[in-house]
Coordinates of C-alpha atoms in Angstrom, one line a residue:
X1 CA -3.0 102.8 111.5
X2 CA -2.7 105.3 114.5
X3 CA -6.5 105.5 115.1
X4 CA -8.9 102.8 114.0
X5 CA -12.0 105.2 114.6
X6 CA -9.7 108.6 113.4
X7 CA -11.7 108.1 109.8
X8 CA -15.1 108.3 111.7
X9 CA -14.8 111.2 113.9
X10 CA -12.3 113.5 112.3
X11 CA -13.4 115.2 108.9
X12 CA -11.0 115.9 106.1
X13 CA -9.4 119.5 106.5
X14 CA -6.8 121.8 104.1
X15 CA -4.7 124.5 105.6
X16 CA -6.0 128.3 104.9
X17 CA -5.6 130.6 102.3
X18 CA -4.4 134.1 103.3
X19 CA -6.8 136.4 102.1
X20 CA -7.5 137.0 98.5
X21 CA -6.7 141.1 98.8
X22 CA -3.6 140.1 101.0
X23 CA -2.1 137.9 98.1
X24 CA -2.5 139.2 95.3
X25 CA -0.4 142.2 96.1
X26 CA 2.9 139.7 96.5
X27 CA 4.1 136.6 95.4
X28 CA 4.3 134.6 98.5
X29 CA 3.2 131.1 98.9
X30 CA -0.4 131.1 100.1
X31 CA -1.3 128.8 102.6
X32 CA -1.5 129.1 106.3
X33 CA 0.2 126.1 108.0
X34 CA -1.3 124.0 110.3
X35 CA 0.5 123.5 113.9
X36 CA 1.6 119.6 114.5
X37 CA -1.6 118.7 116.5
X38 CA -3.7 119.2 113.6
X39 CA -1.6 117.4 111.5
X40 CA -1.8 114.3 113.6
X41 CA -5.7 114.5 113.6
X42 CA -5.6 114.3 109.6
X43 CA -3.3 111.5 109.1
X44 CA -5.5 109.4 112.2
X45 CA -8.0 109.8 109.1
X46 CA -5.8 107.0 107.3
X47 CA -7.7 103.6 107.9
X48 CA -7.1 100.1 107.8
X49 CA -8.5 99.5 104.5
X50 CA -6.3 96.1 103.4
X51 CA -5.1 97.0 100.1
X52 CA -3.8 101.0 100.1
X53 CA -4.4 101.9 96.9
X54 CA -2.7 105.1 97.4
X55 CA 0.4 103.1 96.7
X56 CA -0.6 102.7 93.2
X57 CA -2.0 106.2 92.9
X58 CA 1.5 107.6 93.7
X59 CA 3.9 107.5 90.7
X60 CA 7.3 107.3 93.2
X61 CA 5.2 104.0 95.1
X62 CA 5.4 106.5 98.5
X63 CA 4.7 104.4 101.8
X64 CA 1.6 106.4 102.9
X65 CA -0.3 104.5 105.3
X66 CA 3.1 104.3 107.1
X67 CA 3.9 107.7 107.5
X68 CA 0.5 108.5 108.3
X69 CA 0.9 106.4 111.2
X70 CA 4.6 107.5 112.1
X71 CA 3.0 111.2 111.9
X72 CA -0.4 110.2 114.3
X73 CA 2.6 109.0 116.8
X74 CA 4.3 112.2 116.8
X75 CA 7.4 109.9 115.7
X76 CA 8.4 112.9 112.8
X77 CA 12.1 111.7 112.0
X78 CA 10.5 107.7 111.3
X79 CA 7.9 109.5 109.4
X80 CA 10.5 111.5 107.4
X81 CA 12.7 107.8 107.0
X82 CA 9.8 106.5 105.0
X83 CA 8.9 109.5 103.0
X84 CA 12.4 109.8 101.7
X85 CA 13.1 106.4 101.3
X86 CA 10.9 106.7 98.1
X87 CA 10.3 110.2 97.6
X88 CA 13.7 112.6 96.9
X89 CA 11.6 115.9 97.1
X90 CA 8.8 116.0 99.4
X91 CA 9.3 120.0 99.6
X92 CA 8.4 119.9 95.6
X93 CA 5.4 117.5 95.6
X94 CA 3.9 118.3 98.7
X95 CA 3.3 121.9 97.4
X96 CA 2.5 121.3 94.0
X97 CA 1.7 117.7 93.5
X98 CA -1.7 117.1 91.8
X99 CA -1.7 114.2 94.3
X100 CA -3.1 111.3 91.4
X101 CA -2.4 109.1 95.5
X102 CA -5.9 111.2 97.3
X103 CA -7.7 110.3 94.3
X104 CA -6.8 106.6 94.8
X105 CA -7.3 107.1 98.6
X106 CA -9.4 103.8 100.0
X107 CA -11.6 106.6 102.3
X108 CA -12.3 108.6 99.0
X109 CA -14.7 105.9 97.9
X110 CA -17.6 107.8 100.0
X111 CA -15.9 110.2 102.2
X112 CA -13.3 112.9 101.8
X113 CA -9.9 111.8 101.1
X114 CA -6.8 111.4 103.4
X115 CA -4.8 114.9 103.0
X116 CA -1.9 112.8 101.8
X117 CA 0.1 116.1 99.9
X118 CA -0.2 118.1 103.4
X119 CA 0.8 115.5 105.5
X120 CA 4.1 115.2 103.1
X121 CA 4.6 118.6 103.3
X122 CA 4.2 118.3 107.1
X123 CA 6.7 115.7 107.5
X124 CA 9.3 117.3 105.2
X125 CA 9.4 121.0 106.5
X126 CA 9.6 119.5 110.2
X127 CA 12.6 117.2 108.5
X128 CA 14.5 120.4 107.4
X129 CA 13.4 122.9 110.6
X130 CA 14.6 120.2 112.8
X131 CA 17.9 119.1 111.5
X132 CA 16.6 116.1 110.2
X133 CA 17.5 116.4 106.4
X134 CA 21.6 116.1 106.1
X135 CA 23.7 115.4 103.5
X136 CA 23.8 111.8 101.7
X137 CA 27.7 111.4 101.2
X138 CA 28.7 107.9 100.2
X139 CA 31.3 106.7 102.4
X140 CA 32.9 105.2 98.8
X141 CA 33.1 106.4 95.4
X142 CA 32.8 103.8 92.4
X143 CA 35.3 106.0 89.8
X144 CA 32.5 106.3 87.4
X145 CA 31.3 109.7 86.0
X146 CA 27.9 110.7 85.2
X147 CA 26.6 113.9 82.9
X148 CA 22.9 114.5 83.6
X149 CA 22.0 116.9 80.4
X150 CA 18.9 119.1 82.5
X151 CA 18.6 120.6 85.8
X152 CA 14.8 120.2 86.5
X153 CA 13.1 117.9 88.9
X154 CA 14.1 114.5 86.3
X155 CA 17.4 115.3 86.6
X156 CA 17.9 116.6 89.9
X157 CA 16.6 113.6 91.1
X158 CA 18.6 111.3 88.9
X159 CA 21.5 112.7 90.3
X160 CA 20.5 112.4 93.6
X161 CA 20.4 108.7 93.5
X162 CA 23.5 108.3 90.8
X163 CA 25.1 109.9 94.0
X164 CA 23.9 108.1 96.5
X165 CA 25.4 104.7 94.3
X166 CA 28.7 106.4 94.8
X167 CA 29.4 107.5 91.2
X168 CA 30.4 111.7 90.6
X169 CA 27.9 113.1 88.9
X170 CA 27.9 116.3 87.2
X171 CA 24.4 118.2 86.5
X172 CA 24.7 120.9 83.1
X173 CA 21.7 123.3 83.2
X174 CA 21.8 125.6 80.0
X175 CA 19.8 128.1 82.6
X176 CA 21.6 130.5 85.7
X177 CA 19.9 128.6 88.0
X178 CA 19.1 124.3 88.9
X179 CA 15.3 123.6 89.3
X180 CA 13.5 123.7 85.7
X181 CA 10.3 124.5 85.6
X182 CA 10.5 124.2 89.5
X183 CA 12.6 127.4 88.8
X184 CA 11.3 129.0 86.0
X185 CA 7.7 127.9 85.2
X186 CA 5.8 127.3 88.7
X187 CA 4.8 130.9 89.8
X188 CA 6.2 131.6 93.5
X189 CA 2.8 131.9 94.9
X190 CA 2.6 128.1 94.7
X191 CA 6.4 127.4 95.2
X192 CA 8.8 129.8 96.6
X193 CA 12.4 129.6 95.2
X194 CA 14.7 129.5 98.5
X195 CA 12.6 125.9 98.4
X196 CA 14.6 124.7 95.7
X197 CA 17.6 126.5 96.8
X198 CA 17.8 124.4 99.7
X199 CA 17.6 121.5 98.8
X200 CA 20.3 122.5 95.9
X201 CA 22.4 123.5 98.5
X202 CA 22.1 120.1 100.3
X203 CA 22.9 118.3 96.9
X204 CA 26.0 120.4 96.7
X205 CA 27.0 119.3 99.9
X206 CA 26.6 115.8 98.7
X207 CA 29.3 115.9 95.9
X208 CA 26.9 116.9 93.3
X209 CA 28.6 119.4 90.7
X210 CA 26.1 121.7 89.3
X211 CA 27.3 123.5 85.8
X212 CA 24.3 126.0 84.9
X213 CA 24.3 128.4 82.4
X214 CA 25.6 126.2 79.9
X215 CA 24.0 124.6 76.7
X216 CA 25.1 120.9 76.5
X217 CA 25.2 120.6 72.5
X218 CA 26.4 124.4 71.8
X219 CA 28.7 125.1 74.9
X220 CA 29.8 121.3 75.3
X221 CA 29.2 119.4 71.8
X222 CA 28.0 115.8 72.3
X223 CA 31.3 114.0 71.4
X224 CA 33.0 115.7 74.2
X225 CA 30.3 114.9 76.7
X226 CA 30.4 111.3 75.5
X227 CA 34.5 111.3 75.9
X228 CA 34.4 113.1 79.0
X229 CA 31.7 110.5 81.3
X230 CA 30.7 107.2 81.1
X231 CA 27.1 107.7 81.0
X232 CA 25.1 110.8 80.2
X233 CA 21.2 111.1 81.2
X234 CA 19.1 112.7 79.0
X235 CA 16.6 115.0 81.5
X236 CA 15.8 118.3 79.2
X237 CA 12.5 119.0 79.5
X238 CA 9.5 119.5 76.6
X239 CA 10.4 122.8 75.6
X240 CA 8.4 123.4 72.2
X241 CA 5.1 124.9 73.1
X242 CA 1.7 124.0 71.1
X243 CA 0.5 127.1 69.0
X244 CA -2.2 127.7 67.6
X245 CA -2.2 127.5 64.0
X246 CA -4.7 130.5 63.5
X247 CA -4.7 134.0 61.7
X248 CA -2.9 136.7 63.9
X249 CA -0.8 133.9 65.4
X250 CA 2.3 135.8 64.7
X251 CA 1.1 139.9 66.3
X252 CA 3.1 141.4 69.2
X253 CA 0.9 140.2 72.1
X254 CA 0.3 136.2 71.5
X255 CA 2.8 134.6 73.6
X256 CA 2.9 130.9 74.8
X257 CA 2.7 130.5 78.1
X258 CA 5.7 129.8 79.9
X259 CA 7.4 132.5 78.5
X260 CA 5.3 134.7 80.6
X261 CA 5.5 132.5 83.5
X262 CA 9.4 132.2 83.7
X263 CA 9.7 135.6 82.9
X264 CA 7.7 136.6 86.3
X265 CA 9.8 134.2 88.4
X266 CA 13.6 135.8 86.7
X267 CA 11.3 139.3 87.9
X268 CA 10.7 138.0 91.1
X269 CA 14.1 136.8 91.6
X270 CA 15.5 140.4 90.2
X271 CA 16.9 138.8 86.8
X272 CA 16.4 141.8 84.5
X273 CA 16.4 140.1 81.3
X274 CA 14.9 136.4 79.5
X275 CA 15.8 134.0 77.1
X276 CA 13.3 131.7 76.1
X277 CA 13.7 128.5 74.4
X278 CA 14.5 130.0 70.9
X279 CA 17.1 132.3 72.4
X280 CA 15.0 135.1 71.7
X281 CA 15.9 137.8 74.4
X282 CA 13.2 139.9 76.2
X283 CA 13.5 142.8 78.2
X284 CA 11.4 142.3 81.5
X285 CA 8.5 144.6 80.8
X286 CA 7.7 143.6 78.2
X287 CA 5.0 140.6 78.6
X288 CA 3.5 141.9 81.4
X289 CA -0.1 141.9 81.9
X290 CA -0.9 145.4 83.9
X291 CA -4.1 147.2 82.2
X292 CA -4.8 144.9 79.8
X293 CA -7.9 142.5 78.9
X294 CA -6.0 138.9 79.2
X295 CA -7.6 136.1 77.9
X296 CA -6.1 132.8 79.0
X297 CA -6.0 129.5 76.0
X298 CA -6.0 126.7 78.2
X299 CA -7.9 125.2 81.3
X300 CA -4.8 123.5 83.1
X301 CA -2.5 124.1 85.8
X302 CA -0.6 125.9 83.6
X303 CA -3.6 128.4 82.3
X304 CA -4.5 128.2 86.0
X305 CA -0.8 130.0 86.9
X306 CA -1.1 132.8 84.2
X307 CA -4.7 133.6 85.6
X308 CA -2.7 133.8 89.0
X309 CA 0.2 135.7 87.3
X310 CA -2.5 138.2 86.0
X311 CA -4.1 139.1 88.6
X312 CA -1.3 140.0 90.5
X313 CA 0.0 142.1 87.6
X314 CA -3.6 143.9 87.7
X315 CA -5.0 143.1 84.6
X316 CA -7.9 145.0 83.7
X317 CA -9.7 141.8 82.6
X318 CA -8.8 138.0 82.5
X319 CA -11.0 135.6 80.5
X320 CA -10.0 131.6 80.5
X321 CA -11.2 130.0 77.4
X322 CA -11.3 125.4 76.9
X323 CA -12.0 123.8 73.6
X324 CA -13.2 121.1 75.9
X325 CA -16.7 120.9 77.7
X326 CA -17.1 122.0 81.0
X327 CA -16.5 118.8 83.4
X328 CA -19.0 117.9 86.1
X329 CA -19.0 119.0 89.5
X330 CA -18.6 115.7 90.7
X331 CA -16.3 112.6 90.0
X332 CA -17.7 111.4 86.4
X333 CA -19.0 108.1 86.3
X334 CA -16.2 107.3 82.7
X335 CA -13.4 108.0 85.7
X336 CA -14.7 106.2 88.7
X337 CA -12.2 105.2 91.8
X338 CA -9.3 104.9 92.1
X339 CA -8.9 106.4 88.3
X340 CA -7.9 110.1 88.4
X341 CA -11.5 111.8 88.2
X342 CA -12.8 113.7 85.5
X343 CA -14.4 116.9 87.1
X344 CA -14.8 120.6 87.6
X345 CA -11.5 122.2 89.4
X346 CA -11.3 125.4 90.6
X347 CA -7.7 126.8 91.7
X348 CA -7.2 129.3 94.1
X349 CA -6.3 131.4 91.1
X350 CA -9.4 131.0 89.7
X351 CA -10.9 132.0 93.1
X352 CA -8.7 135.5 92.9
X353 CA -10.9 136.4 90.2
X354 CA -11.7 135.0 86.2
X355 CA -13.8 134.7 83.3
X356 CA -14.1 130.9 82.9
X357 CA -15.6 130.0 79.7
X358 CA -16.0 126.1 78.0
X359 CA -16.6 124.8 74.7
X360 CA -15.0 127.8 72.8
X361 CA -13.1 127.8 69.5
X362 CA -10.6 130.6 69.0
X363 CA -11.0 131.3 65.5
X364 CA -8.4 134.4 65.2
X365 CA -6.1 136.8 67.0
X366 CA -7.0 140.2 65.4
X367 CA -4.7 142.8 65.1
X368 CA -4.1 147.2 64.9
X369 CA -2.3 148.4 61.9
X370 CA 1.1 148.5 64.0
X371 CA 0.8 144.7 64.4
X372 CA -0.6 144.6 68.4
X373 CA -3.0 142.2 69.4
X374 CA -6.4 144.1 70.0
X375 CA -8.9 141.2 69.8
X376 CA -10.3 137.7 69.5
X377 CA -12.4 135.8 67.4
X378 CA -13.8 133.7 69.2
X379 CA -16.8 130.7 69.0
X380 CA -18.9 128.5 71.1
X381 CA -19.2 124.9 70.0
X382 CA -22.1 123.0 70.4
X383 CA -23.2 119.4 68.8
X384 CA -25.4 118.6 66.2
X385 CA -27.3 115.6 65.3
X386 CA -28.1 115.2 61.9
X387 CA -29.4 112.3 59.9
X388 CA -28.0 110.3 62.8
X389 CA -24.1 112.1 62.9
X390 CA -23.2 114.3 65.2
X391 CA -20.2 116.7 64.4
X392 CA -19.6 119.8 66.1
X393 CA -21.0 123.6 65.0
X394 CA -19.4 127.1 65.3
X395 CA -21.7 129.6 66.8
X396 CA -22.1 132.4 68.2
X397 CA -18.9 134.1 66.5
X398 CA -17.5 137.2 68.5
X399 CA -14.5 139.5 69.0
X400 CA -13.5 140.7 72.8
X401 CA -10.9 142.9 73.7
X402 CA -7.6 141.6 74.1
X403 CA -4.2 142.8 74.1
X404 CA -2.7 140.1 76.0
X405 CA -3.2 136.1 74.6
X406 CA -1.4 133.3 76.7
X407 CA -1.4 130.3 74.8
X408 CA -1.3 127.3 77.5
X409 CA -1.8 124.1 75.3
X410 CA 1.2 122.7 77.0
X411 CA 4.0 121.4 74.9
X412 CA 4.7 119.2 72.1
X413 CA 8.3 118.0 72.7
X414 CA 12.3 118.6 73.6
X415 CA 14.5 121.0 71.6
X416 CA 15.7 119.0 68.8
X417 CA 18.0 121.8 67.8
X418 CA 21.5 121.4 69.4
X419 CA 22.5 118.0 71.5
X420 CA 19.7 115.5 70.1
X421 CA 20.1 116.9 66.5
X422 CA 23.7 115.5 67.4
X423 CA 23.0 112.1 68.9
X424 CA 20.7 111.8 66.1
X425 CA 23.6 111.5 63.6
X426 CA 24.9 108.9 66.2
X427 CA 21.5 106.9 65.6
X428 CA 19.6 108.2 68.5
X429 CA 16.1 107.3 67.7
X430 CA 12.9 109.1 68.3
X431 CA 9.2 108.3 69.4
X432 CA 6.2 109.5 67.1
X433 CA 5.7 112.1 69.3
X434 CA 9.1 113.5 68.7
X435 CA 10.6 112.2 72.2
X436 CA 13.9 110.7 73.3
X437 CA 12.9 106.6 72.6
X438 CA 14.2 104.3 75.1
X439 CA 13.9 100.9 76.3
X440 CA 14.1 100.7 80.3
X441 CA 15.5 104.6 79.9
X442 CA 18.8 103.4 77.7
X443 CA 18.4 105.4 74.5
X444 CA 19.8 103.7 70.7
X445 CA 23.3 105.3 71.4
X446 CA 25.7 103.6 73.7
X447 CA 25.7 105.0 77.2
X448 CA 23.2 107.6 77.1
X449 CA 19.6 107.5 79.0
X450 CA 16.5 109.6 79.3
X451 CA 14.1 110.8 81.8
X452 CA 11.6 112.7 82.4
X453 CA 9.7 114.9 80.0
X454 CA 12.2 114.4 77.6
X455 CA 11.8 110.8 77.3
X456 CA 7.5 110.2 78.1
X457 CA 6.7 114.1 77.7
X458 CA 5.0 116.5 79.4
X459 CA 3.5 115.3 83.0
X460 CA 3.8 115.6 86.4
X461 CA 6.8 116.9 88.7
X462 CA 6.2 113.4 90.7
X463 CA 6.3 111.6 87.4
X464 CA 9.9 113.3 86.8
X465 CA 11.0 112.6 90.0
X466 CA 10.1 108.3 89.7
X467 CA 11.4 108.6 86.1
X468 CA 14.6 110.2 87.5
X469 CA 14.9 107.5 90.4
X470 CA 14.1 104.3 87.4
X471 CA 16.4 106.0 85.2
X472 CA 19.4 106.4 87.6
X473 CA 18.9 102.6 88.5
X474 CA 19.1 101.7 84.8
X475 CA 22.4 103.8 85.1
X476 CA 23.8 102.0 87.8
X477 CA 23.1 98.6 86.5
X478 CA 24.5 99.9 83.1
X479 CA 27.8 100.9 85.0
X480 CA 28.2 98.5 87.8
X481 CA 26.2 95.1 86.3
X482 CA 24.2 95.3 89.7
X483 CA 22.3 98.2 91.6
X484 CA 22.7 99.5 94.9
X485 CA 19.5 101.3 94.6
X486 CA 15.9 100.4 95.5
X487 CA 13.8 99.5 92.4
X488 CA 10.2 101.7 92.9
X489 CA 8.5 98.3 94.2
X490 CA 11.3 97.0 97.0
X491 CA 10.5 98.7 100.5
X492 CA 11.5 98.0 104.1
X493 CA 8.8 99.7 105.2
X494 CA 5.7 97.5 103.8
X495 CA 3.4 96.3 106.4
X496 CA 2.2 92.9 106.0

């Protein structure tokens, strides 16, 4: 703790926002940075408080009281050991991290959380500026090979540590470029590519081998990669989106989310064309949402981005639509600390300008007689009582303008299509959910492990990057009998 009173007599701040009418004209990242001074004022805000549940909040276990403290002594490159000795991508999580550890902050029982996800980002972007950040080549290679099936933030980080044990590790991505959603999926405003580049780059420089535009189970079939390495990782991501199982589901204008989304990032990075998921090829105008009335299915991050998204494309309208009630303002009392709070979020997308609407049941996607999208049904839903039941009531049944629908339900699981339809046939066994089953991350088949989204499904980028780490340690055991690497709960660093 660098300042017992720091808690007392400095309040919680968050960098700036460039202007509203500044950022939506560009897809830069949107924050202001703060200089190192002010930095060190927030983390004096981390107190002495005995137990640090933040520890538990985290899903990588990061050391935050102890960087805090490294950070309030201007000591940046101890700050950085600590952060990266549990944490492979601070750049990643301390842009875009929920951070699940300033909900479990101690402080944020009656005052404003620590700034935890700054501070990282702090800590990692005077890491890199500074020389700090160099490449982790093992002075001795163990002769064992790795494939790790998925470039996104799961697999990037299992190869990172696989690496770091010594063994050679080779990464496929079926994509042209490493990073998953990282890549194509989080809009630029919130993470700016040449982030994910660089720390690519440094991986390289580490002995990784990266093989991207190629389709592990069409490209490579899985007896050849099960031949070729001693272990493969599983790290695909959850690639089937949730539709909506409604009339008009199937008119030119209802798209699911991430296909909009990674198209706008292959734009940004000057890709003309994009395959989604299905292989179905799209030229790059053509989900675009410039002049049209947008109405967003979905109130998470990922609904959050397309309103973004949309009003940098100038829609004439954007309208957000939950099947869920509108949350409270504050923490609700069913989520009470240190339990990730129920309550009312607003993004600075949402502060760029939307239609937020709860409670609403879209009932139909109305179409023209050329088969466009020109409207939705829509209801409100409200509870009735009666003879003691409650169930829920459609009223209030309208049609608005719409020629653009993004569907962001999230997803439901990986591709079975192609490699797991292939291990499959080998015995590889699957969850009710339609995930990769595994027990400590070692699938039914011999040799082959999963991580990420592709093994627990859709969540976090921090929870990809522990479940790379635990899977990569599974690995190593699995390979060696023993582990070089740090299980999530070992650190050097802990303060008794």
């Amino acid at each position: 703790m660098g300042k017992p009173t720091g808690f007392l007599e400095v309040t919680r701040e968050t960098p700036k926002k460039r202007p509203v009418a500044e950022r939506v004209q560009d897809y830069k990242e949107i924050d202001i940075d703060f200089e190192a001074g002010k930095v060190k004022d927030q983390a004096s805000r981390c107190m002495d408080c005995g137990v640090p549940f933040c520890h538990n909040g985290c899903p990588l276990g990061n050391i935050i009281p102890e960087f805090n403290d490294a950070v309030y002594d201007q000591n940046w490159a101890y700050a950085y050991e600590i952060l990266s000795s549990t944490n492979n991508f601070p750049e990643f999580t301390g842009r875009i991290c929920p951070a699940p550890c300033e909900s479990a902050c101690v402080l944020g029982i009656n005052k404003p959380a620590v700034t935890i996800e700054y501070i990282e980002k702090s800590i990692i972007e005077y890491a890199f500026g500074n020389g700090l950040v160099k490449p982790n080549i093992p002075s001795k290679r163990t002769g064992k090979t790795v494939a790790v099936v998925g470039g996104g933030p799961a697999g990037m980080a299992t190869a990172a540590q696989l690496n770091k044990a010594g063994h050679t590790v080779t990464v496929f991505e079926r994509a042209d470029k490493i990073g998953g959603l990282l890549r194509y999926g989080i809009p630029d405003f919130k993470l700016e590519k040449w982030v994910v580049q660089r720390r690519v780059e440094v991986m390289e420089q580490e002995g990784i081998v990266f093989k991207t535009n190629t389709n592990v189970g069409k490209d490579i079939k899985a007896d050849d990669l099960l031949d070729e390495f001693d272990a493969v990782v599983l790290s695909g991501g959850s690639t089937v989106p949730r539709t909506l199982p409604i009339p008009g589901a199937e008119l030119k204008g209802v798209y699911p989310a991430m296909e909009f989304l990674s198209q706008q990032n292959k734009r940004v990075a000057g890709i003309e064309r994009f395959v989604n998921h299905a292989g179905q090829d799209y030229p790059m105008g053509e989900i675009y949402a410039t002049d049209k009335n947008v109405v967003v299915i979905g109130g998470g991050d990922t609904g959050s981005d397309c309103v973004g998204t949309s009003n940098r494309h100038k829609a004439k309208s954007i309208t957000q639509v939950e099947v869920m009630p509108m949350p409270p303002a504050e923490r609700a009392t069913q989520t009470p600390w240190p339990n990730w709070p129920m309550m009312l979020r607003t993004s600075t997308s949402h502060e760029e300008g939307a239609n937020r609407q709860w409670s609403i049941a879209v009932k139909e996607f109305v179409g023209d007689a050329d088969g466009n999208l020109k409207a939705l049904k829509l209801a409100d839903i409200v509870m009735e009582v009666k003879d003691g039941k409650a169930s829920q009531v459609h009223t209030n049944e309208r049609e608005i303008p719409v020629e653009l629908a993004l569907i962001a339900a999230g997803f439901l699981h990986p591709q079975k299509e192609g490699l797991l339809a292939q291990l499959e046939e080998k015995g590889m066994e699957f969850d009710e959910r339609g995930n990769v089953k595994a027990n400590n991350y070692q699938t039914s088949v011999d040799g082959v492990f999963a991580a990420g989204d592709m093994r627990r499904g859709q969540s976090l980028v921090v929870w990809a990057i522990s479940e790379g780490r635990e899977a990569a340690r599974a690995v190593d055991i699995y390979l060696m009998g023993e582990s070089t690497l740090e299980a999530k709960t070992v650190s050097s660093f802990a303060v008794a």
